[in-house]
Amino acid sequence: MLRSFSEGSKVYNLINLFVLAFIALSLSSCQMSEKRLKKLKSATVIENPFEITNIESDASLTSNESIKDSEPTVVKPSEPVQPTEAPLVKTENTLPLKTKEDSPTKTKTVAPVKSVTLVPKKPTAAELKSAAMDQEIAELEKLYPFKAGERIEFTIRYGAFEAGHFTFEIKPTKQLEGRPVFHFYISARTSSLFAWIYTLKDFAESFWDMKLKRPYLMKIYGEESRYIREIQTTFDWKKKQARYQAKILEIGKGLDEEDKSWELTHLDAQDLVSSIYYLRTKDLIVGKSYDLRVAEKGKDILVRCKVVKEVELTTKLGKFMTYLVKPTFAVDGAWKQKGDMSLWLTKDKNKTPIQFEAKIKLGTIRGRLYSLTN
């Protein structure tokens, strides 16, 4: 019996050793991948064809900014022009001044006193342009159920595990080719616990014309356990063309590049990021479907979003009445449903997304509201 127990312990120890070796090997592999990715990141840089400019000064109107590396430019409300000192205007005044030595009837003449007249400084052409743009942006924002400064954060669960965080954010408004644009920004990252299994740090952003409700530029950048990728889609609405560029660097496979252009057949086509915000501009009614066109990688994707019903949801931040929306997809005319997807938008003027679910082959991914700023 003792011998059997001893043998059993050896088997148990051997299994433990094998598991530990496997974990160590996996971690070593991930670490090696991370080092190589850091070394080769420069290979994925795609040149930005647009000038993302600061609308507050003349000098910035000719400066190129990297979308990935620079912080968004804050558009501040115009402030009244502060007066500055103008050249002194001299006026001579002769004032009588009594002294101790003089008698009460005697006076002494002193030097002339300088009086200052302040002349307001005239605003420059750049300041006038900035003020006009500020006013235009303020008026345009009133037309939308969202505005700069909105931030929605979700916790992502995969089965029983908290896999990470997902954030929708609208950065401060910027100017692109002289036009005011919304700066939509989406980011995703794995939690520290789930990162032992799979590491993900992605972001995507879209610059969206506030007047025409069209995207000009969408960019995706992602770092995952064994590869990094950079994807950029640009829209030329004058020529009715879009261009897709991608660079994907994977350990063991090297760098894969793709560059393709195609005709835009719909003038209201969106990108992957702006489509959710475009849906929020619609007046949602239960039982009605809303069609969105998404131009992605040379394909014309029809997304049909049906408002199924009203649902009351209980979240970390309280209870919300919501619309349950279910999208289906048609690519180049053929309907293709890739898993069951659901999206919950608040039943108010903002139509804020506060929950989503997506069924995939390996299970269901759920996003639950964690924080909200709007």
mmCIF file of C-alpha atoms in Angstrom:
data_model
loop_
_atom_site.group_PDB
_atom_site.id
_atom_site.type_symbol
_atom_site.label_atom_id
_atom_site.label_comp_id
_atom_site.label_asym_id
_atom_site.label_seq_id
_atom_site.Cartn_x
_atom_site.Cartn_y
_atom_site.Cartn_z
ATOM 1 C CA MET A 1 0.000 0.000 0.000
ATOM 2 C CA LEU A 2 2.834 2.376 0.947
ATOM 3 C CA ARG A 3 4.617 1.446 -2.267
ATOM 4 C CA SER A 4 1.483 2.184 -4.281
ATOM 5 C CA PHE A 5 1.104 5.568 -2.588
ATOM 6 C CA SER A 6 4.756 6.363 -3.293
ATOM 7 C CA GLU A 7 4.366 5.483 -6.950
ATOM 8 C CA GLY A 8 1.221 7.565 -7.110
ATOM 9 C CA SER A 9 3.087 10.539 -5.688
ATOM 10 C CA LYS A 10 5.800 10.157 -8.322
ATOM 11 C CA VAL A 11 3.195 10.179 -11.076
ATOM 12 C CA TYR A 12 1.520 13.214 -9.531
ATOM 13 C CA ASN A 13 4.851 15.026 -9.245
ATOM 14 C CA LEU A 14 5.700 14.152 -12.827
ATOM 15 C CA ILE A 15 2.409 15.636 -14.021
ATOM 16 C CA ASN A 16 3.040 18.786 -12.007
ATOM 17 C CA LEU A 17 6.531 19.077 -13.468
ATOM 18 C CA PHE A 18 5.153 18.683 -16.974
ATOM 19 C CA VAL A 19 2.497 21.380 -16.386
ATOM 20 C CA LEU A 20 5.076 23.779 -14.938
ATOM 21 C CA ALA A 21 7.433 23.154 -17.857
ATOM 22 C CA PHE A 22 4.623 23.771 -20.317
ATOM 23 C CA ILE A 23 3.688 27.067 -18.619
ATOM 24 C CA ALA A 24 7.319 28.189 -18.512
ATOM 25 C CA LEU A 25 7.757 27.348 -22.192
ATOM 26 C CA SER A 26 4.585 29.238 -23.115
ATOM 27 C CA LEU A 27 5.590 32.314 -21.148
ATOM 28 C CA SER A 28 9.064 32.201 -22.640
ATOM 29 C CA SER A 29 7.570 32.050 -26.115
ATOM 30 C CA CYS A 30 5.290 35.030 -25.425
ATOM 31 C CA GLN A 31 8.175 37.026 -23.978
ATOM 32 C CA MET A 32 10.318 36.298 -26.991
ATOM 33 C CA SER A 33 7.492 37.380 -29.255
ATOM 34 C CA GLU A 34 7.059 40.635 -27.342
ATOM 35 C CA LYS A 35 10.756 41.486 -27.673
ATOM 36 C CA ARG A 36 10.757 40.787 -31.377
ATOM 37 C CA LEU A 37 7.573 42.796 -31.851
ATOM 38 C CA LYS A 38 9.121 45.815 -30.127
ATOM 39 C CA LYS A 39 12.184 45.546 -32.332
ATOM 40 C CA LEU A 40 10.203 45.292 -35.566
ATOM 41 C CA LYS A 41 7.357 47.750 -34.886
ATOM 42 C CA SER A 42 8.779 50.328 -37.267
ATOM 43 C CA ALA A 43 8.047 47.974 -40.147
ATOM 44 C CA THR A 44 4.298 48.530 -39.731
ATOM 45 C CA VAL A 45 4.200 52.326 -39.949
ATOM 46 C CA ILE A 46 1.804 53.511 -42.657
ATOM 47 C CA GLU A 47 2.188 57.091 -43.897
ATOM 48 C CA ASN A 48 -0.736 59.304 -42.932
ATOM 49 C CA PRO A 49 -2.119 61.017 -46.065
ATOM 50 C CA PHE A 50 -4.024 63.688 -44.125
ATOM 51 C CA GLU A 51 -3.076 66.737 -42.120
ATOM 52 C CA ILE A 52 -4.745 66.522 -38.712
ATOM 53 C CA THR A 53 -4.430 70.164 -37.732
ATOM 54 C CA ASN A 54 -4.847 72.479 -34.805
ATOM 55 C CA ILE A 55 -7.455 75.123 -35.613
ATOM 56 C CA GLU A 56 -6.158 77.625 -33.085
ATOM 57 C CA SER A 57 -3.011 79.011 -34.737
ATOM 58 C CA ASP A 58 -1.574 79.791 -38.157
ATOM 59 C CA ALA A 59 1.611 77.780 -37.563
ATOM 60 C CA SER A 60 -0.312 74.584 -36.914
ATOM 61 C CA LEU A 61 -2.197 74.755 -40.198
ATOM 62 C CA THR A 62 0.869 73.486 -42.026
ATOM 63 C CA SER A 63 1.999 70.873 -39.514
ATOM 64 C CA ASN A 64 1.620 67.149 -40.010
ATOM 65 C CA GLU A 65 0.737 65.188 -36.893
ATOM 66 C CA SER A 66 0.958 61.448 -36.364
ATOM 67 C CA ILE A 67 -2.455 60.110 -35.423
ATOM 68 C CA LYS A 68 -0.962 57.355 -33.319
ATOM 69 C CA ASP A 69 1.677 59.337 -31.475
ATOM 70 C CA SER A 70 0.072 62.726 -30.903
ATOM 71 C CA GLU A 71 -2.595 63.700 -28.440
ATOM 72 C CA PRO A 72 -5.802 65.163 -29.902
ATOM 73 C CA THR A 73 -5.975 68.930 -30.137
ATOM 74 C CA VAL A 74 -8.450 70.466 -27.734
ATOM 75 C CA VAL A 75 -10.807 72.961 -29.332
ATOM 76 C CA LYS A 76 -11.430 75.580 -26.646
ATOM 77 C CA PRO A 77 -14.351 78.040 -26.676
ATOM 78 C CA SER A 78 -13.315 81.426 -27.903
ATOM 79 C CA GLU A 79 -12.424 83.897 -25.172
ATOM 80 C CA PRO A 80 -12.855 87.690 -25.250
ATOM 81 C CA VAL A 81 -9.756 89.482 -26.421
ATOM 82 C CA GLN A 82 -7.847 90.929 -23.484
ATOM 83 C CA PRO A 83 -6.708 94.518 -23.922
ATOM 84 C CA THR A 84 -2.995 95.091 -24.037
ATOM 85 C CA GLU A 85 -0.966 98.196 -23.367
ATOM 86 C CA ALA A 86 -0.980 100.620 -26.253
ATOM 87 C CA PRO A 87 1.616 103.351 -26.812
ATOM 88 C CA LEU A 88 1.378 105.927 -24.072
ATOM 89 C CA VAL A 89 -0.519 109.084 -24.910
ATOM 90 C CA LYS A 90 1.012 112.041 -23.034
ATOM 91 C CA THR A 91 -1.057 114.918 -21.728
ATOM 92 C CA GLU A 92 0.580 117.724 -19.767
ATOM 93 C CA ASN A 93 -1.104 118.810 -16.538
ATOM 94 C CA THR A 94 0.265 121.519 -14.227
ATOM 95 C CA LEU A 95 -0.852 120.779 -10.676
ATOM 96 C CA PRO A 96 -0.250 122.987 -7.628
ATOM 97 C CA LEU A 97 1.522 121.194 -4.801
ATOM 98 C CA LYS A 98 1.955 122.639 -1.346
ATOM 99 C CA THR A 99 5.232 122.150 0.499
ATOM 100 C CA LYS A 100 6.295 122.593 4.104
ATOM 101 C CA GLU A 101 8.719 125.393 3.214
ATOM 102 C CA ASP A 102 6.192 127.364 1.265
ATOM 103 C CA SER A 103 3.624 129.628 2.788
ATOM 104 C CA PRO A 104 -0.042 128.694 2.428
ATOM 105 C CA THR A 105 -0.334 131.112 -0.447
ATOM 106 C CA LYS A 106 2.648 129.811 -2.401
ATOM 107 C CA THR A 107 2.576 126.859 -4.811
ATOM 108 C CA LYS A 108 5.189 124.747 -6.568
ATOM 109 C CA THR A 109 4.969 123.495 -10.135
ATOM 110 C CA VAL A 110 5.773 119.785 -10.639
ATOM 111 C CA ALA A 111 6.572 117.676 -13.720
ATOM 112 C CA PRO A 112 3.726 116.710 -16.071
ATOM 113 C CA VAL A 113 1.783 113.554 -15.127
ATOM 114 C CA LYS A 114 1.492 110.799 -17.738
ATOM 115 C CA SER A 115 -1.999 109.420 -18.400
ATOM 116 C CA VAL A 116 -2.445 106.067 -20.186
ATOM 117 C CA THR A 117 -5.102 105.246 -22.745
ATOM 118 C CA LEU A 118 -5.694 101.512 -23.414
ATOM 119 C CA VAL A 119 -6.534 100.621 -26.991
ATOM 120 C CA PRO A 120 -7.985 97.088 -27.521
ATOM 121 C CA LYS A 121 -5.863 94.853 -29.728
ATOM 122 C CA LYS A 122 -7.521 93.777 -32.962
ATOM 123 C CA PRO A 123 -7.852 89.973 -33.308
ATOM 124 C CA THR A 124 -5.713 88.344 -35.971
ATOM 125 C CA ALA A 125 -7.102 86.482 -38.964
ATOM 126 C CA ALA A 126 -6.222 83.172 -37.288
ATOM 127 C CA GLU A 127 -8.087 84.150 -34.111
ATOM 128 C CA LEU A 128 -11.147 85.163 -36.084
ATOM 129 C CA LYS A 129 -11.037 81.889 -38.013
ATOM 130 C CA SER A 130 -10.702 79.902 -34.792
ATOM 131 C CA ALA A 131 -13.632 81.734 -33.197
ATOM 132 C CA ALA A 132 -15.778 81.107 -36.277
ATOM 133 C CA MET A 133 -14.852 77.417 -36.218
ATOM 134 C CA ASP A 134 -15.668 77.187 -32.500
ATOM 135 C CA GLN A 135 -19.087 78.668 -33.160
ATOM 136 C CA GLU A 136 -19.704 76.311 -36.074
ATOM 137 C CA ILE A 137 -18.702 73.276 -33.993
ATOM 138 C CA ALA A 138 -20.980 74.343 -31.137
ATOM 139 C CA GLU A 139 -23.927 74.625 -33.529
ATOM 140 C CA LEU A 140 -23.162 71.300 -35.225
ATOM 141 C CA GLU A 141 -22.849 69.420 -31.908
ATOM 142 C CA LYS A 142 -26.438 70.400 -31.081
ATOM 143 C CA LEU A 143 -27.583 68.226 -33.997
ATOM 144 C CA TYR A 144 -26.132 65.016 -32.546
ATOM 145 C CA PRO A 145 -27.013 62.741 -29.595
ATOM 146 C CA PHE A 146 -23.319 62.632 -28.658
ATOM 147 C CA LYS A 147 -20.500 65.133 -28.293
ATOM 148 C CA ALA A 148 -16.806 65.413 -27.533
ATOM 149 C CA GLY A 149 -15.974 64.182 -24.054
ATOM 150 C CA GLU A 150 -18.305 61.170 -24.074
ATOM 151 C CA ARG A 151 -16.637 58.051 -22.679
ATOM 152 C CA ILE A 152 -18.239 54.623 -22.221
ATOM 153 C CA GLU A 153 -16.262 51.777 -20.667
ATOM 154 C CA PHE A 154 -17.303 48.123 -20.612
ATOM 155 C CA THR A 155 -15.973 45.101 -18.798
ATOM 156 C CA ILE A 156 -15.650 42.151 -21.161
ATOM 157 C CA ARG A 157 -16.503 38.680 -19.941
ATOM 158 C CA TYR A 158 -15.749 35.441 -21.728
ATOM 159 C CA GLY A 159 -17.660 32.680 -20.033
ATOM 160 C CA ALA A 160 -16.978 32.962 -16.309
ATOM 161 C CA PHE A 161 -13.810 35.039 -16.780
ATOM 162 C CA GLU A 162 -13.326 38.791 -16.910
ATOM 163 C CA ALA A 163 -11.306 39.035 -20.093
ATOM 164 C CA GLY A 164 -10.657 42.770 -20.309
ATOM 165 C CA HIS A 165 -12.019 46.248 -20.927
ATOM 166 C CA PHE A 166 -13.523 47.906 -23.992
ATOM 167 C CA THR A 167 -13.968 51.677 -24.354
ATOM 168 C CA PHE A 168 -15.897 53.983 -26.689
ATOM 169 C CA GLU A 169 -14.647 57.556 -26.538
ATOM 170 C CA ILE A 170 -15.083 60.824 -28.446
ATOM 171 C CA LYS A 171 -11.882 62.836 -28.349
ATOM 172 C CA PRO A 172 -11.847 66.659 -28.592
ATOM 173 C CA THR A 173 -12.959 67.880 -31.984
ATOM 174 C CA LYS A 174 -10.240 68.412 -34.614
ATOM 175 C CA GLN A 175 -9.891 69.846 -38.080
ATOM 176 C CA LEU A 176 -9.128 67.724 -41.113
ATOM 177 C CA GLU A 177 -8.461 69.449 -44.427
ATOM 178 C CA GLY A 178 -10.191 72.566 -43.117
ATOM 179 C CA ARG A 179 -13.372 70.798 -41.974
ATOM 180 C CA PRO A 180 -14.557 70.109 -38.403
ATOM 181 C CA VAL A 181 -14.572 66.377 -37.638
ATOM 182 C CA PHE A 182 -15.553 64.155 -34.739
ATOM 183 C CA HIS A 183 -12.682 62.016 -33.474
ATOM 184 C CA PHE A 184 -14.140 58.621 -32.524
ATOM 185 C CA TYR A 185 -11.793 56.380 -30.560
ATOM 186 C CA ILE A 186 -12.255 52.748 -29.515
ATOM 187 C CA SER A 187 -9.771 50.791 -27.405
ATOM 188 C CA ALA A 188 -9.590 47.246 -26.063
ATOM 189 C CA ARG A 189 -7.193 45.553 -23.685
ATOM 190 C CA THR A 190 -7.059 42.240 -21.862
ATOM 191 C CA SER A 191 -7.146 42.076 -18.078
ATOM 192 C CA SER A 192 -3.962 41.210 -16.188
ATOM 193 C CA LEU A 193 -5.296 37.740 -15.359
ATOM 194 C CA PHE A 194 -6.491 36.911 -18.878
ATOM 195 C CA ALA A 195 -3.222 38.246 -20.327
ATOM 196 C CA TRP A 196 -1.547 35.043 -19.091
ATOM 197 C CA ILE A 197 -3.596 33.247 -21.718
ATOM 198 C CA TYR A 198 -3.755 35.870 -24.446
ATOM 199 C CA THR A 199 -2.466 39.455 -24.633
ATOM 200 C CA LEU A 200 -4.357 42.101 -26.578
ATOM 201 C CA LYS A 201 -3.957 45.870 -26.776
ATOM 202 C CA ASP A 202 -5.846 47.381 -29.689
ATOM 203 C CA PHE A 203 -7.249 50.745 -30.650
ATOM 204 C CA ALA A 204 -9.215 52.048 -33.604
ATOM 205 C CA GLU A 205 -10.118 55.607 -34.504
ATOM 206 C CA SER A 206 -12.185 57.389 -37.101
ATOM 207 C CA PHE A 207 -12.293 61.019 -38.238
ATOM 208 C CA TRP A 208 -15.892 61.790 -39.217
ATOM 209 C CA ASP A 209 -17.176 64.872 -41.042
ATOM 210 C CA MET A 210 -19.666 66.693 -38.790
ATOM 211 C CA LYS A 211 -21.534 68.195 -41.760
ATOM 212 C CA LEU A 212 -21.653 65.312 -44.236
ATOM 213 C CA LYS A 213 -21.773 62.408 -41.711
ATOM 214 C CA ARG A 214 -19.003 60.585 -43.589
ATOM 215 C CA PRO A 215 -15.635 59.184 -42.500
ATOM 216 C CA TYR A 216 -12.389 60.485 -43.956
ATOM 217 C CA LEU A 217 -9.883 58.269 -42.209
ATOM 218 C CA MET A 218 -10.069 55.112 -40.100
ATOM 219 C CA LYS A 219 -7.038 53.589 -38.450
ATOM 220 C CA ILE A 220 -6.597 50.374 -36.483
ATOM 221 C CA TYR A 221 -3.504 49.500 -34.495
ATOM 222 C CA GLY A 222 -3.178 46.279 -32.531
ATOM 223 C CA GLU A 223 -0.627 44.401 -30.484
ATOM 224 C CA GLU A 224 -1.396 40.798 -29.661
ATOM 225 C CA SER A 225 0.573 37.895 -28.303
ATOM 226 C CA ARG A 226 2.325 36.937 -31.533
ATOM 227 C CA TYR A 227 1.777 39.800 -33.949
ATOM 228 C CA ILE A 228 1.119 43.486 -34.468
ATOM 229 C CA ARG A 229 -0.969 45.060 -37.176
ATOM 230 C CA GLU A 230 -1.697 48.479 -38.571
ATOM 231 C CA ILE A 231 -4.656 49.045 -40.870
ATOM 232 C CA GLN A 232 -5.658 52.301 -42.491
ATOM 233 C CA THR A 233 -8.675 53.099 -44.672
ATOM 234 C CA THR A 234 -8.915 56.497 -46.375
ATOM 235 C CA PHE A 235 -11.982 57.909 -48.131
ATOM 236 C CA ASP A 236 -11.778 60.322 -51.068
ATOM 237 C CA TRP A 237 -15.360 61.493 -51.518
ATOM 238 C CA LYS A 238 -14.534 63.771 -54.440
ATOM 239 C CA LYS A 239 -13.264 60.828 -56.467
ATOM 240 C CA LYS A 240 -15.668 58.397 -54.760
ATOM 241 C CA GLN A 241 -12.816 56.056 -53.927
ATOM 242 C CA ALA A 242 -11.530 54.324 -50.822
ATOM 243 C CA ARG A 243 -8.106 52.870 -50.146
ATOM 244 C CA TYR A 244 -7.278 50.032 -47.749
ATOM 245 C CA GLN A 245 -3.702 49.576 -46.496
ATOM 246 C CA ALA A 246 -2.565 46.947 -44.040
ATOM 247 C CA LYS A 247 0.733 45.768 -42.571
ATOM 248 C CA ILE A 248 0.672 42.697 -40.342
ATOM 249 C CA LEU A 249 3.803 41.384 -38.701
ATOM 250 C CA GLU A 250 3.529 37.884 -37.232
ATOM 251 C CA ILE A 251 6.244 35.954 -35.462
ATOM 252 C CA GLY A 252 7.424 33.068 -37.609
ATOM 253 C CA LYS A 253 5.691 34.364 -40.747
ATOM 254 C CA GLY A 254 7.227 37.792 -41.270
ATOM 255 C CA LEU A 255 5.577 40.914 -42.657
ATOM 256 C CA ASP A 256 2.429 40.686 -44.773
ATOM 257 C CA GLU A 257 1.325 43.816 -46.670
ATOM 258 C CA GLU A 258 -1.864 44.626 -48.543
ATOM 259 C CA ASP A 259 -2.888 47.718 -50.506
ATOM 260 C CA LYS A 260 -6.114 47.986 -52.488
ATOM 261 C CA SER A 261 -8.441 50.714 -53.756
ATOM 262 C CA TRP A 262 -12.073 50.482 -54.804
ATOM 263 C CA GLU A 263 -15.049 52.574 -55.889
ATOM 264 C CA LEU A 264 -17.504 53.870 -53.314
ATOM 265 C CA THR A 265 -21.010 53.096 -54.541
ATOM 266 C CA HIS A 266 -22.841 54.679 -51.574
ATOM 267 C CA LEU A 267 -22.270 58.272 -50.464
ATOM 268 C CA ASP A 268 -23.434 57.466 -46.924
ATOM 269 C CA ALA A 269 -20.982 54.560 -46.444
ATOM 270 C CA GLN A 270 -19.372 54.311 -43.008
ATOM 271 C CA ASP A 271 -16.285 52.603 -41.617
ATOM 272 C CA LEU A 272 -16.215 49.985 -38.861
ATOM 273 C CA VAL A 273 -15.841 52.598 -36.118
ATOM 274 C CA SER A 274 -18.205 55.324 -37.291
ATOM 275 C CA SER A 275 -21.079 52.917 -38.063
ATOM 276 C CA ILE A 276 -22.130 52.623 -34.402
ATOM 277 C CA TYR A 277 -22.274 56.429 -34.074
ATOM 278 C CA TYR A 278 -24.150 56.751 -37.359
ATOM 279 C CA LEU A 279 -26.782 54.347 -36.030
ATOM 280 C CA ARG A 280 -27.236 56.581 -32.986
ATOM 281 C CA THR A 281 -28.292 59.479 -35.232
ATOM 282 C CA LYS A 282 -31.415 57.538 -36.254
ATOM 283 C CA ASP A 283 -34.825 57.872 -34.583
ATOM 284 C CA LEU A 284 -35.239 54.314 -33.334
ATOM 285 C CA ILE A 285 -38.686 52.696 -33.365
ATOM 286 C CA VAL A 286 -39.496 49.172 -32.129
ATOM 287 C CA GLY A 287 -40.120 46.801 -35.035
ATOM 288 C CA LYS A 288 -38.309 48.954 -37.584
ATOM 289 C CA SER A 289 -35.021 48.094 -39.359
ATOM 290 C CA TYR A 290 -32.272 50.544 -40.290
ATOM 291 C CA ASP A 291 -29.782 49.843 -43.076
ATOM 292 C CA LEU A 292 -26.174 50.991 -42.787
ATOM 293 C CA ARG A 293 -23.519 50.705 -45.482
ATOM 294 C CA VAL A 294 -19.994 49.854 -44.362
ATOM 295 C CA ALA A 295 -17.056 50.089 -46.763
ATOM 296 C CA GLU A 296 -14.377 47.678 -45.565
ATOM 297 C CA LYS A 297 -11.416 46.114 -47.362
ATOM 298 C CA GLY A 298 -12.882 46.515 -50.837
ATOM 299 C CA LYS A 299 -16.297 45.178 -49.823
ATOM 300 C CA ASP A 300 -19.707 46.802 -49.633
ATOM 301 C CA ILE A 301 -21.299 45.477 -46.442
ATOM 302 C CA LEU A 302 -24.986 46.051 -45.749
ATOM 303 C CA VAL A 303 -25.719 46.017 -42.027
ATOM 304 C CA ARG A 304 -29.436 45.750 -41.241
ATOM 305 C CA CYS A 305 -30.165 46.710 -37.640
ATOM 306 C CA LYS A 306 -33.577 45.707 -36.347
ATOM 307 C CA VAL A 307 -35.001 47.244 -33.179
ATOM 308 C CA VAL A 308 -36.507 44.134 -31.583
ATOM 309 C CA LYS A 309 -38.037 45.430 -28.364
ATOM 310 C CA GLU A 310 -37.683 47.640 -25.307
ATOM 311 C CA VAL A 311 -35.839 46.131 -22.351
ATOM 312 C CA GLU A 312 -35.091 47.384 -18.849
ATOM 313 C CA LEU A 313 -31.480 46.629 -17.924
ATOM 314 C CA THR A 314 -29.893 46.697 -14.491
ATOM 315 C CA THR A 315 -26.263 47.775 -14.624
ATOM 316 C CA LYS A 316 -23.548 48.781 -12.200
ATOM 317 C CA LEU A 317 -24.678 52.389 -12.669
ATOM 318 C CA GLY A 318 -28.380 51.702 -12.172
ATOM 319 C CA LYS A 319 -31.397 50.804 -14.296
ATOM 320 C CA PHE A 320 -31.871 51.916 -17.891
ATOM 321 C CA MET A 321 -34.711 51.536 -20.369
ATOM 322 C CA THR A 322 -33.101 50.360 -23.603
ATOM 323 C CA TYR A 323 -33.716 49.341 -27.189
ATOM 324 C CA LEU A 324 -32.528 45.828 -28.059
ATOM 325 C CA VAL A 325 -30.980 45.990 -31.540
ATOM 326 C CA LYS A 326 -29.948 42.925 -33.548
ATOM 327 C CA PRO A 327 -27.765 43.417 -36.648
ATOM 328 C CA THR A 328 -27.504 41.077 -39.623
ATOM 329 C CA PHE A 329 -25.011 41.360 -42.482
ATOM 330 C CA ALA A 330 -25.045 41.103 -46.278
ATOM 331 C CA VAL A 331 -21.688 41.145 -48.071
ATOM 332 C CA ASP A 332 -21.870 41.981 -51.790
ATOM 333 C CA GLY A 333 -25.562 41.105 -51.794
ATOM 334 C CA ALA A 334 -25.300 37.742 -49.971
ATOM 335 C CA TRP A 335 -26.647 37.573 -46.429
ATOM 336 C CA LYS A 336 -24.119 36.078 -44.042
ATOM 337 C CA GLN A 337 -24.819 35.842 -40.351
ATOM 338 C CA LYS A 338 -21.608 35.253 -38.422
ATOM 339 C CA GLY A 339 -22.865 34.401 -34.967
ATOM 340 C CA ASP A 340 -25.672 36.054 -33.041
ATOM 341 C CA MET A 341 -25.073 39.690 -32.064
ATOM 342 C CA SER A 342 -27.082 41.992 -29.796
ATOM 343 C CA LEU A 343 -26.694 45.630 -28.825
ATOM 344 C CA TRP A 344 -28.576 47.592 -26.163
ATOM 345 C CA LEU A 345 -28.981 51.371 -26.627
ATOM 346 C CA THR A 346 -30.581 53.650 -24.051
ATOM 347 C CA LYS A 347 -34.138 54.750 -24.806
ATOM 348 C CA ASP A 348 -33.442 58.467 -24.661
ATOM 349 C CA LYS A 349 -32.085 61.217 -26.891
ATOM 350 C CA ASN A 350 -28.482 59.976 -26.467
ATOM 351 C CA LYS A 351 -29.083 56.338 -27.504
ATOM 352 C CA THR A 352 -25.962 55.350 -25.555
ATOM 353 C CA PRO A 353 -24.666 51.772 -25.990
ATOM 354 C CA ILE A 354 -24.551 50.183 -22.525
ATOM 355 C CA GLN A 355 -24.371 46.459 -23.276
ATOM 356 C CA PHE A 356 -23.494 44.073 -26.112
ATOM 357 C CA GLU A 357 -23.153 40.340 -26.742
ATOM 358 C CA ALA A 358 -21.605 38.332 -29.550
ATOM 359 C CA LYS A 359 -21.707 34.578 -29.945
ATOM 360 C CA ILE A 360 -18.621 33.048 -31.494
ATOM 361 C CA LYS A 361 -17.517 29.475 -32.155
ATOM 362 C CA LEU A 362 -15.845 29.131 -28.766
ATOM 363 C CA GLY A 363 -18.568 30.754 -26.660
ATOM 364 C CA THR A 364 -20.138 34.149 -25.960
ATOM 365 C CA ILE A 365 -18.430 37.473 -25.380
ATOM 366 C CA ARG A 366 -20.378 39.913 -23.212
ATOM 367 C CA GLY A 367 -19.766 43.604 -22.647
ATOM 368 C CA ARG A 368 -21.287 45.167 -19.520
ATOM 369 C CA LEU A 369 -21.378 48.877 -18.658
ATOM 370 C CA TYR A 370 -18.624 49.827 -16.204
ATOM 371 C CA SER A 371 -18.450 53.639 -16.373
ATOM 372 C CA LEU A 372 -20.135 56.403 -18.315
ATOM 373 C CA THR A 373 -19.281 60.055 -18.952
ATOM 374 C CA ASN A 374 -21.442 62.121 -21.289
#
